[in-house]
Coordinates of C-alpha atoms and ligand atoms in Angstrom, one line a residue:
X188 CA 67.7 133.0 116.5
X189 CA 64.8 131.3 118.3
X190 CA 64.4 132.8 121.8
X191 CA 63.9 130.1 124.2
X192 CA 60.9 130.6 126.6
X193 CA 62.7 128.9 129.4
X194 CA 65.9 130.3 130.7
X195 CA 69.1 128.5 130.0
X196 CA 70.1 129.2 133.6
X197 CA 67.2 126.7 134.6
X198 CA 68.9 124.0 132.3
X199 CA 72.4 124.8 133.6
X200 CA 71.2 124.3 137.1
X201 CA 69.6 120.8 136.5
X202 CA 72.6 119.4 134.6
X203 CA 75.5 117.6 136.3
X204 CA 77.6 118.4 133.1
X205 CA 78.2 121.9 131.7
X206 CA 76.0 124.1 129.6
X207 CA 78.0 126.2 127.3
X208 CA 76.4 129.3 125.8
X209 CA 77.8 131.8 123.3
X210 CA 78.9 134.0 126.1
X211 CA 81.2 131.4 127.6
X212 CA 84.8 131.2 126.9
X213 CA 84.7 127.6 125.7
X214 CA 81.9 128.2 123.1
X215 CA 83.9 128.2 120.0
X216 CA 85.8 125.0 121.0
X217 CA 82.7 123.2 122.1
X218 CA 80.9 124.1 118.8
X219 CA 83.8 122.9 116.6
X220 CA 83.5 119.6 114.9
X221 CA 86.1 117.5 113.2
X222 CA 85.4 118.8 109.8
X223 CA 86.5 122.5 109.7
X224 CA 84.3 123.2 106.6
X225 CA 81.4 123.1 109.1
X226 CA 81.0 126.4 111.1
X227 CA 77.8 126.4 113.0
X228 CA 76.5 128.4 115.9
X229 CA 74.2 126.6 118.2
X230 CA 72.0 128.2 120.9
X231 CA 74.0 126.2 123.6
X232 CA 75.9 123.0 124.1
X233 CA 74.8 120.7 127.0
X234 CA 77.8 118.5 127.9
X235 CA 75.9 115.6 129.3
X236 CA 77.4 113.5 132.0
X237 CA 74.4 111.1 132.6
X238 CA 71.1 109.8 131.3
X239 CA 69.4 112.3 133.5
X240 CA 71.3 115.0 131.9
X241 CA 70.2 114.0 128.5
X242 CA 66.6 113.7 129.6
X243 CA 66.8 117.2 131.1
X244 CA 68.2 118.7 127.9
X245 CA 65.7 117.0 125.7
X246 CA 62.8 118.3 128.0
X247 CA 64.2 121.7 128.0
X248 CA 64.6 121.8 124.2
X249 CA 61.0 120.6 123.7
X250 CA 59.6 123.2 126.2
X251 CA 61.7 126.0 124.5
X252 CA 60.8 125.0 121.0
X253 CA 64.4 124.4 120.1
X254 CA 66.0 122.2 117.6
X255 CA 68.2 119.4 119.0
X256 CA 71.5 118.2 117.5
X257 CA 73.0 115.0 119.0
X258 CA 76.7 114.9 119.2
X259 CA 78.7 111.7 119.7
X260 CA 82.5 111.8 118.2
X261 CA 81.7 114.9 116.0
X262 CA 83.2 113.2 113.0
X263 CA 80.2 113.2 110.7
X264 CA 80.9 114.4 107.2
X265 CA 78.2 117.0 107.1
X266 CA 78.8 118.0 110.8
X267 CA 75.3 116.8 111.9
X268 CA 76.4 116.8 115.5
X269 CA 75.9 120.6 115.6
X270 CA 73.3 122.9 114.2
X271 CA 72.8 126.7 114.0
X272 CA 70.4 127.9 116.8
X273 CA 70.0 124.3 118.2
X274 CA 70.6 122.9 121.7
X275 CA 73.4 120.5 121.1
X276 CA 73.2 117.4 123.3
X277 CA 76.9 116.6 123.5
X278 CA 77.6 113.0 124.9
X279 CA 81.4 113.6 124.9
X280 CA 81.7 113.2 128.7
X281 CA 79.8 109.9 128.5
X282 CA 82.7 107.9 127.3
X283 CA 83.0 105.0 129.7
X284 CA 83.9 101.4 128.3
X285 CA 83.2 98.2 130.1
X286 CA 84.6 95.0 129.0
X287 CA 83.2 91.6 130.1
X288 CA 86.1 89.4 128.9
X289 CA 84.2 86.2 130.0
X290 CA 81.3 86.9 127.9
X291 CA 83.3 88.8 125.2
X292 CA 81.0 91.8 125.3
X293 CA 81.8 95.4 125.5
X294 CA 79.5 98.1 126.9
X295 CA 80.0 101.7 125.6
X296 CA 78.6 105.0 126.6
X297 CA 77.2 107.1 123.6
X298 CA 80.0 109.7 123.6
X299 CA 83.0 107.3 123.4
X300 CA 85.4 107.2 120.5
X301 CA 86.6 103.8 118.9
X302 CA 90.3 104.5 120.1
X303 CA 88.8 104.2 123.6
X304 CA 87.1 101.0 123.0
X305 CA 90.1 99.6 121.1
X306 CA 92.2 100.3 124.0
X307 CA 90.0 98.7 126.6
X308 CA 88.9 95.7 124.6
X309 CA 92.5 95.2 123.3
X310 CA 93.7 94.8 126.9
X311 CA 91.8 91.4 126.8
X312 CA 92.6 90.5 123.1
X313 CA 89.3 91.5 122.1
X314 CA 88.1 93.9 119.5
X315 CA 84.7 95.3 118.2
X316 CA 84.4 95.6 114.5
X317 CA 84.6 99.3 113.7
X318 CA 86.2 101.8 111.2
X319 CA 89.7 102.7 110.2
X320 CA 90.2 105.9 112.4
X321 CA 90.2 105.7 116.1
X322 CA 89.0 109.3 116.8
X323 CA 85.6 108.4 115.1
X324 CA 82.7 108.3 117.5
X325 CA 81.2 105.0 118.3
X326 CA 77.6 106.3 118.2
X327 CA 77.4 107.8 114.7
X328 CA 79.5 105.2 113.1
X329 CA 77.5 102.4 114.7
X330 CA 74.0 103.9 113.9
X331 CA 75.0 104.4 110.2
X332 CA 76.3 100.6 110.0
X333 CA 80.0 100.5 110.5
X334 CA 82.3 99.4 107.7
X335 CA 85.9 98.4 108.6
X336 CA 88.7 95.9 108.6
X337 CA 86.7 93.2 110.2
X338 CA 83.6 93.5 107.9
X339 CA 84.4 90.4 105.9
X340 CA 85.1 88.3 108.9
X341 CA 82.4 89.5 111.5
X342 CA 80.2 91.8 109.5
X343 CA 79.3 95.4 110.0
X344 CA 79.5 97.1 113.4
X345 CA 75.7 96.7 113.7
X346 CA 76.0 93.0 113.1
X347 CA 77.8 92.8 116.5
X348 CA 75.3 95.0 118.3
X349 CA 73.5 93.3 121.1
X350 CA 71.4 96.1 122.5
X351 CA 71.3 99.9 123.1
X352 CA 69.8 102.1 125.8
X353 CA 67.9 104.9 124.1
X354 CA 66.4 108.1 125.4
X355 CA 63.3 108.8 123.2
X356 CA 61.9 112.1 122.1
X357 CA 59.2 112.0 124.8
X358 CA 61.9 111.6 127.4
X359 CA 61.3 107.8 128.2
X360 CA 64.4 105.5 128.4
X361 CA 64.2 102.1 126.7
X362 CA 66.3 99.2 125.9
X363 CA 66.4 98.1 122.3
X364 CA 67.5 94.6 121.5
X365 CA 66.4 91.3 119.7
X366 CA 63.8 90.8 122.5
X367 CA 62.9 94.4 123.6
X368 CA 61.6 97.0 121.2
X369 CA 62.7 95.0 118.5
X370 CA 61.4 97.3 115.8
X371 CA 63.5 100.0 117.3
X372 CA 66.5 97.7 117.4
X373 CA 66.1 97.0 113.7
X374 CA 65.9 100.7 112.9
X375 CA 69.0 101.5 115.0
X376 CA 71.1 99.3 112.9
X377 CA 71.6 101.6 109.9
X378 CA 69.0 104.2 110.6
X379 CA 71.3 106.8 112.0
X380 CA 70.2 109.2 114.6
X381 CA 66.6 109.3 113.7
X382 CA 65.2 107.5 116.7
X383 CA 66.6 108.9 120.0
X384 CA 69.7 109.5 121.9
X385 CA 71.7 106.3 122.4
X386 CA 73.3 106.4 125.8
X387 CA 74.8 102.9 125.9
X388 CA 75.7 100.4 123.3
X389 CA 76.5 96.7 124.0
X390 CA 78.5 94.9 121.5
X391 CA 79.7 91.2 120.8
X392 CA 83.5 91.3 120.7
X393 CA 85.8 89.3 118.5
X394 CA 88.9 87.4 119.7
X395 CA 91.8 89.0 117.7
X396 CA 95.1 88.7 119.4
X397 CA 97.0 90.5 116.7
X398 CA 96.8 91.3 113.0
X399 CA 99.2 91.1 110.1
X400 CA 98.3 94.5 108.4
X401 CA 99.4 97.5 106.7
X402 CA 99.7 99.1 103.3
X403 CA 101.1 97.7 100.1
X404 CA 101.5 100.7 97.8
X405 CA 102.1 101.0 93.9
X406 CA 103.0 103.7 91.5
X407 CA 99.8 105.6 90.6
X408 CA 100.6 104.6 86.9
X409 CA 99.8 100.9 88.0
X410 CA 96.4 101.9 89.3
X411 CA 94.4 100.2 86.4
X412 CA 96.4 97.0 86.9
X413 CA 96.1 97.0 90.6
X414 CA 92.4 97.6 90.5
X415 CA 91.8 94.8 87.8
X416 CA 93.8 92.4 90.0
X417 CA 92.1 93.6 93.2
X418 CA 88.5 93.1 92.0
X419 CA 89.1 89.6 91.3
X420 CA 91.5 88.7 94.1
X421 CA 89.9 90.3 97.2
X422 CA 86.6 88.4 97.0
X423 CA 88.5 85.0 96.6
X424 CA 90.3 85.5 99.7
X425 CA 89.3 83.8 103.2
X426 CA 87.2 86.1 105.4
X427 CA 90.2 86.5 107.6
X428 CA 91.8 88.6 105.0
X429 CA 90.4 92.1 104.3
X430 CA 91.9 95.0 102.1
X431 CA 90.6 98.2 101.1
X432 CA 91.8 99.9 97.8
X433 CA 93.0 103.5 98.1
X434 CA 94.2 106.3 96.0
X435 CA 96.4 108.7 98.0
X436 CA 99.6 110.7 98.4
X437 CA 102.4 109.0 100.4
X438 CA 102.8 111.0 103.5
X439 CA 105.8 113.1 104.0
X440 CA 107.4 111.6 107.1
X441 CA 108.5 108.5 108.7
X442 CA 108.0 105.5 108.4
X443 CA 107.7 106.3 104.8
X444 CA 111.0 106.4 102.7
X445 CA 112.0 110.1 102.1
X446 CA 112.3 109.4 98.2
X447 CA 108.6 108.5 98.1
X448 CA 107.3 111.5 100.2
X449 CA 104.5 113.4 98.5
X450 CA 104.3 111.0 95.8
X451 CA 100.7 110.2 94.6
X452 CA 100.1 106.4 94.7
X453 CA 97.5 103.6 94.8
X454 CA 97.4 100.5 96.9
X455 CA 95.6 98.2 99.4
X456 CA 95.6 98.5 103.1
X457 CA 95.5 94.9 104.2
X458 CA 94.4 93.4 107.4
X459 CA 94.7 89.6 108.0
X460 CA 93.3 88.2 111.4
X461 CA 94.9 84.7 111.0
X462 CA 97.9 84.2 113.3
X463 CA 101.5 83.5 112.9
X464 CA 102.6 81.3 109.9
X465 CA 99.0 81.1 108.7
X466 CA 98.8 84.8 108.3
X467 CA 102.2 84.9 106.6
X468 CA 101.1 82.2 104.3
X469 CA 97.8 83.9 103.3
X470 CA 99.4 87.2 102.8
X471 CA 102.4 86.0 100.8
X472 CA 100.8 85.8 97.3
X473 CA 99.0 89.1 97.8
X474 CA 102.2 90.8 98.7
X475 CA 104.0 89.2 95.7
X476 CA 101.6 91.1 93.2
X477 CA 103.1 93.7 90.8
X478 CA 106.0 96.0 91.9
X479 CA 105.1 97.6 95.1
X480 CA 106.8 100.8 96.1
X481 CA 106.2 100.0 99.7
X482 CA 105.2 96.8 101.6
X483 CA 104.2 98.1 105.0
X484 CA 102.7 94.8 106.5
X485 CA 103.6 94.1 110.1
X486 CA 102.2 92.2 113.0
X487 CA 100.5 94.5 115.4
X488 CA 97.5 94.6 117.8
X489 CA 94.2 95.5 116.3
X490 CA 94.2 98.7 118.4
X491 CA 97.3 99.9 116.6
X492 CA 95.8 99.3 113.2
X493 CA 92.5 101.1 114.2
X494 CA 94.4 104.2 115.2
X495 CA 97.3 104.1 112.6
X496 CA 95.7 106.8 110.3
X497 CA 94.8 109.1 113.2
X498 CA 98.0 111.2 113.1
X499 CA 97.6 111.9 109.3
X500 CA 94.0 113.1 109.9
X501 CA 93.9 115.4 113.0
X502 CA 90.7 117.3 113.8
X503 CA 90.2 120.8 112.1
X504 CA 90.9 119.9 108.3
X505 CA 88.6 121.0 105.5
X506 CA 86.8 117.9 104.2
X507 CA 84.4 117.7 101.3
X508 CA 82.8 114.1 100.9
X509 CA 81.0 112.2 98.2
X510 CA 80.2 108.4 98.2
X511 CA 78.4 105.6 96.3
X512 CA 77.8 101.9 96.7
X513 CA 79.4 100.0 93.9
X514 CA 78.2 96.6 92.5
X515 CA 81.1 95.7 90.4
X516 CA 84.3 97.5 89.7
X517 CA 83.9 97.6 85.9
X518 CA 86.5 98.6 83.3
X519 CA 84.7 101.8 82.8
X520 CA 84.8 102.6 86.4
X521 CA 88.6 101.9 86.5
X522 CA 89.1 104.2 83.7
X523 CA 87.4 106.9 85.8
X524 CA 89.6 106.2 88.8
X525 CA 92.6 106.5 86.6
X526 CA 91.4 109.9 85.3
X527 CA 90.5 111.5 88.6
X528 CA 93.5 110.2 90.6
X529 CA 95.7 112.2 88.4
X530 CA 93.9 115.4 89.4
X531 CA 94.2 114.9 93.3
X532 CA 93.7 118.6 94.5
X533 CA 95.8 118.2 97.7
X534 CA 98.1 115.7 99.5
X535 CA 95.2 114.7 101.9
X536 CA 92.6 114.0 99.3
X537 CA 91.8 110.3 98.7
X538 CA 89.5 107.8 97.2
X539 CA 88.8 104.5 99.2
X540 CA 86.9 101.4 98.1
X541 CA 85.8 99.2 101.1
X542 CA 84.7 95.7 100.7
X543 CA 81.0 95.0 101.4
X544 CA 81.5 91.3 101.3
X545 CA 81.9 88.0 103.3
X546 CA 79.8 88.3 106.7
X547 CA 78.1 91.4 105.6
X548 CA 76.4 89.3 102.9
X549 CA 75.2 86.7 105.4
X550 CA 72.6 89.1 106.8
X551 CA 69.6 89.9 104.7
X552 CA 68.7 93.1 103.1
X553 CA 65.6 93.4 105.4
X554 CA 67.2 92.1 108.5
X555 CA 68.5 95.4 109.5
X556 CA 67.9 99.0 108.3
X557 CA 71.2 99.0 106.4
X558 CA 70.0 98.1 103.0
X559 CA 72.9 97.6 100.6
X560 CA 73.9 94.2 101.8
X561 CA 74.5 93.0 98.3
X562 CA 76.8 95.8 97.3
X563 CA 80.4 94.8 96.4
X564 CA 82.1 98.0 97.6
X565 CA 81.5 101.3 99.4
X566 CA 83.3 104.0 97.7
X567 CA 84.2 107.3 99.4
X568 CA 85.9 110.4 97.7
X569 CA 87.3 113.0 100.1
X570 CA 88.9 116.2 99.4
X571 CA 91.0 117.0 102.4
X572 CA 93.4 119.9 103.2
X573 CA 94.2 122.2 106.2
X574 CA 93.8 125.5 104.1
X575 CA 90.2 127.0 104.1
X576 CA 91.1 128.8 100.8
X577 CA 91.2 125.2 99.2
X578 CA 87.5 124.4 100.1
X579 CA 86.2 125.1 96.4
X580 CA 89.0 122.9 94.9
X581 CA 88.3 120.1 97.3
X582 CA 84.6 120.2 96.5
X583 CA 85.1 120.4 92.8
X584 CA 87.3 117.6 92.5
X585 CA 85.2 115.3 94.7
X586 CA 81.9 116.3 92.9
X587 CA 83.3 115.8 89.5
X588 CA 84.9 112.5 90.5
X589 CA 81.7 111.1 92.0
X590 CA 79.5 112.4 89.3
X591 CA 81.3 110.5 86.8
X592 CA 81.8 107.3 89.0
X593 CA 78.1 107.4 89.9
X594 CA 77.2 106.4 86.3
X595 CA 78.9 103.0 87.1
X596 CA 77.4 102.8 90.8
X597 CA 74.3 101.7 92.5
X598 CA 71.8 104.4 93.4
X599 CA 72.5 104.9 97.1
X600 CA 75.5 105.6 99.1
X601 CA 76.6 104.7 102.8
X602 CA 74.8 107.4 104.8
X603 CA 77.9 107.8 107.0
X604 CA 79.9 108.9 104.0
X605 CA 77.5 111.6 102.8
X606 CA 77.3 115.1 103.5
X607 CA 74.0 117.0 102.5
X608 CA 72.9 115.4 99.3
X609 CA 69.2 115.9 99.8
X610 CA 66.1 113.7 100.7
X611 CA 66.0 111.6 97.5
X612 CA 69.7 110.4 98.1
X613 CA 68.8 109.4 101.6
X614 CA 65.8 107.5 100.4
X615 CA 67.9 105.9 97.8
X616 CA 70.3 104.8 100.3
X617 CA 67.7 103.0 102.4
X618 CA 66.2 101.5 99.4
X619 CA 63.3 99.1 100.2
X620 CA 63.9 99.5 103.9
X621 CA 62.9 103.3 103.7
X622 CA 59.1 102.8 104.2
X623 CA 59.7 100.6 107.4
X624 CA 62.0 103.2 108.7
X625 CA 59.4 105.8 108.2
X626 CA 56.8 103.6 109.9
X627 CA 59.0 103.0 113.0
X628 CA 59.9 106.8 113.0
X629 CA 56.2 107.4 113.3
X630 CA 56.0 105.3 116.6
X631 CA 59.1 106.6 118.3
X632 CA 59.4 110.1 117.0
X633 CA 56.2 111.2 115.5
X634 CA 57.0 114.9 115.4
X635 CA 60.5 114.4 113.8
X636 CA 62.0 115.9 116.9
X637 CA 65.3 114.3 115.8
X638 CA 65.7 115.7 112.4
X639 CA 69.3 116.9 112.4
X640 CA 70.6 113.7 110.7
X641 CA 70.2 111.9 107.3
X642 CA 66.6 112.4 107.9
X643 CA 63.9 109.8 107.6
X644 CA 60.6 111.7 108.2
X645 CA 57.7 110.1 109.9
X646 CA 55.1 108.7 107.6
Ligands
FAD161 C1 88.5 110.4 109.4 C2 87.2 109.7 109.3 C3 87.3 108.2 109.1 C4 86.1 107.4 109.0 N1 86.2 106.1 108.8 C5 85.1 105.3 108.8 C6 85.2 103.9 108.6 O1 86.3 103.3 108.5 N2 84.1 103.2 108.5 C7 82.8 103.9 108.7 O2 81.8 103.2 108.8 N3 82.7 105.1 108.9 C8 83.8 106.0 108.9 N4 83.7 107.2 109.0 C9 82.3 107.9 108.9 C10 81.6 108.0 110.4 O3 81.1 106.7 110.5 C11 80.7 109.1 110.5 O4 81.4 110.3 110.3 C12 79.9 109.1 111.7 O5 78.8 110.0 111.5 C13 80.8 109.5 112.7 O6 80.2 109.4 114.1 P1 80.3 110.4 115.2 O7 79.6 109.9 116.4 O8 81.8 110.7 115.3 O9 79.7 111.7 114.5 P2 78.7 113.0 115.2 O10 79.1 114.0 114.2 O11 78.8 113.1 116.6 O12 77.1 112.4 114.8 C14 76.9 111.8 113.6 C15 75.4 111.5 113.5 O13 75.0 110.6 114.5 C16 74.1 111.1 115.4 N5 74.5 110.8 116.8 C17 75.8 111.0 117.2 N6 75.8 110.4 118.5 C18 74.5 110.0 118.8 C19 74.0 109.2 119.9 N7 74.6 108.9 120.9 N8 72.6 109.0 119.7 C20 71.9 109.1 118.6 N9 72.5 109.7 117.5 C21 73.7 110.2 117.7 C22 74.2 112.7 115.3 O14 73.0 113.3 115.5 C23 74.6 112.8 113.8 O15 73.3 112.7 112.9 C24 84.7 108.1 109.0 C25 84.7 109.4 109.3 C26 85.9 110.2 109.4 C27 85.8 111.7 109.7

């Protein structure tokens, strides 16, 4: 372990938040991340309460020669919010959310979760486009792009980002927006945690009073037919209609009918942002397809949809992740999905295809760091189970599935769905935007101080 030349007591004294070291009772809880497959032992965890705390922690790490890991919601697949022997800058206590209902903007501190944003914005009939699980951190999801139910209607999360306050590697605090440090603003929109610690995000919010949403699930035997129908049908829908395709096991508990518990299935989780009769009319033909086992569509607030999966996926499970961007769902790919869906290693294991469509395509490939604007879908394959003894089986299934699917896929993947697949894969995921990211990294973080991430080294 690196021995800091400065004493942690000095840092502890300068923070308004807590500094947790291995000797402290709360150390194991503070170092744990969402994915229990990750078991890292940092030198200390600075639970920051203010921008001044973040600056003090960065300055200390620089002086002590410590690696820094930055932690938002701690959901990252590869556990990049924590690192062995590092000083963790944990923004968890910085989770304030402020809504300006008149301007339809939402300002969020860097440690907030999406559930906190959903709740605050939802009280005003507003929502910020985000992901499908409320306990996910705003920071990591946003910095990687942000794919979710509103992507077709309003774009990625980054397409709704108006500005960010960032503490840079040298300790200075800057605002990044279309008019200030616009190069940094470009890089933050997809470039991950490479450029500094984001202490505040400001988003444009969407008016979505309610959604008609939920799963329509089919027998796994119907997966081929459903996928062939889905690949044609989804892109033809209005942007108010979104639906991601999934292979999953029907959860063993209410509201699912008992006779279907633990049954492997496939289906589409729909979200329609039209209101009332218009929503019913838009969804009626989609619900009429095939012979569903379950039609779980209901009218609900966006915040309810955004947190609907949270109870199924509590923190502390084993997760193994693989991902790809998909151009078209080919017949060959459908055969691969049919094959591997029959080999699900556990009830939590799942494959999702999220549409990269509609408003996501309105933004050009070089307009933000997120490069795969023209992809059709973002695929994620996750082996999930509570039992650590299952880790190998989860990994083997996800790897075999993705390696075969990759033969039908584009070269890169969504960085927020990747574990550690090496620098070539990161480069492929940024495509032609990689060189510009490197150049901006050279300006804002020339020593690669922030390297615990899907790393873009400076030029
Ligand atoms: C159950 C689950 C569901 C998901 N669903 C979706 C989804 O629907 N759509 C989607 O797009 N993604 C989804 N994701 C992926 C998610 O976007 C990533 O896991 C993301 O990294 C989580 O961000 P975090 O802040 O929770 O993670 P953390 O582990 O805290 O951090 C992730 C990365 O971001 C950096 N970082 C964190 N906070 C900051 C900050 N304030 N400033 C600078 N860098 C920072 C970290 O250093 C690290 O490199 C999901 C993940 C999980 C586990």
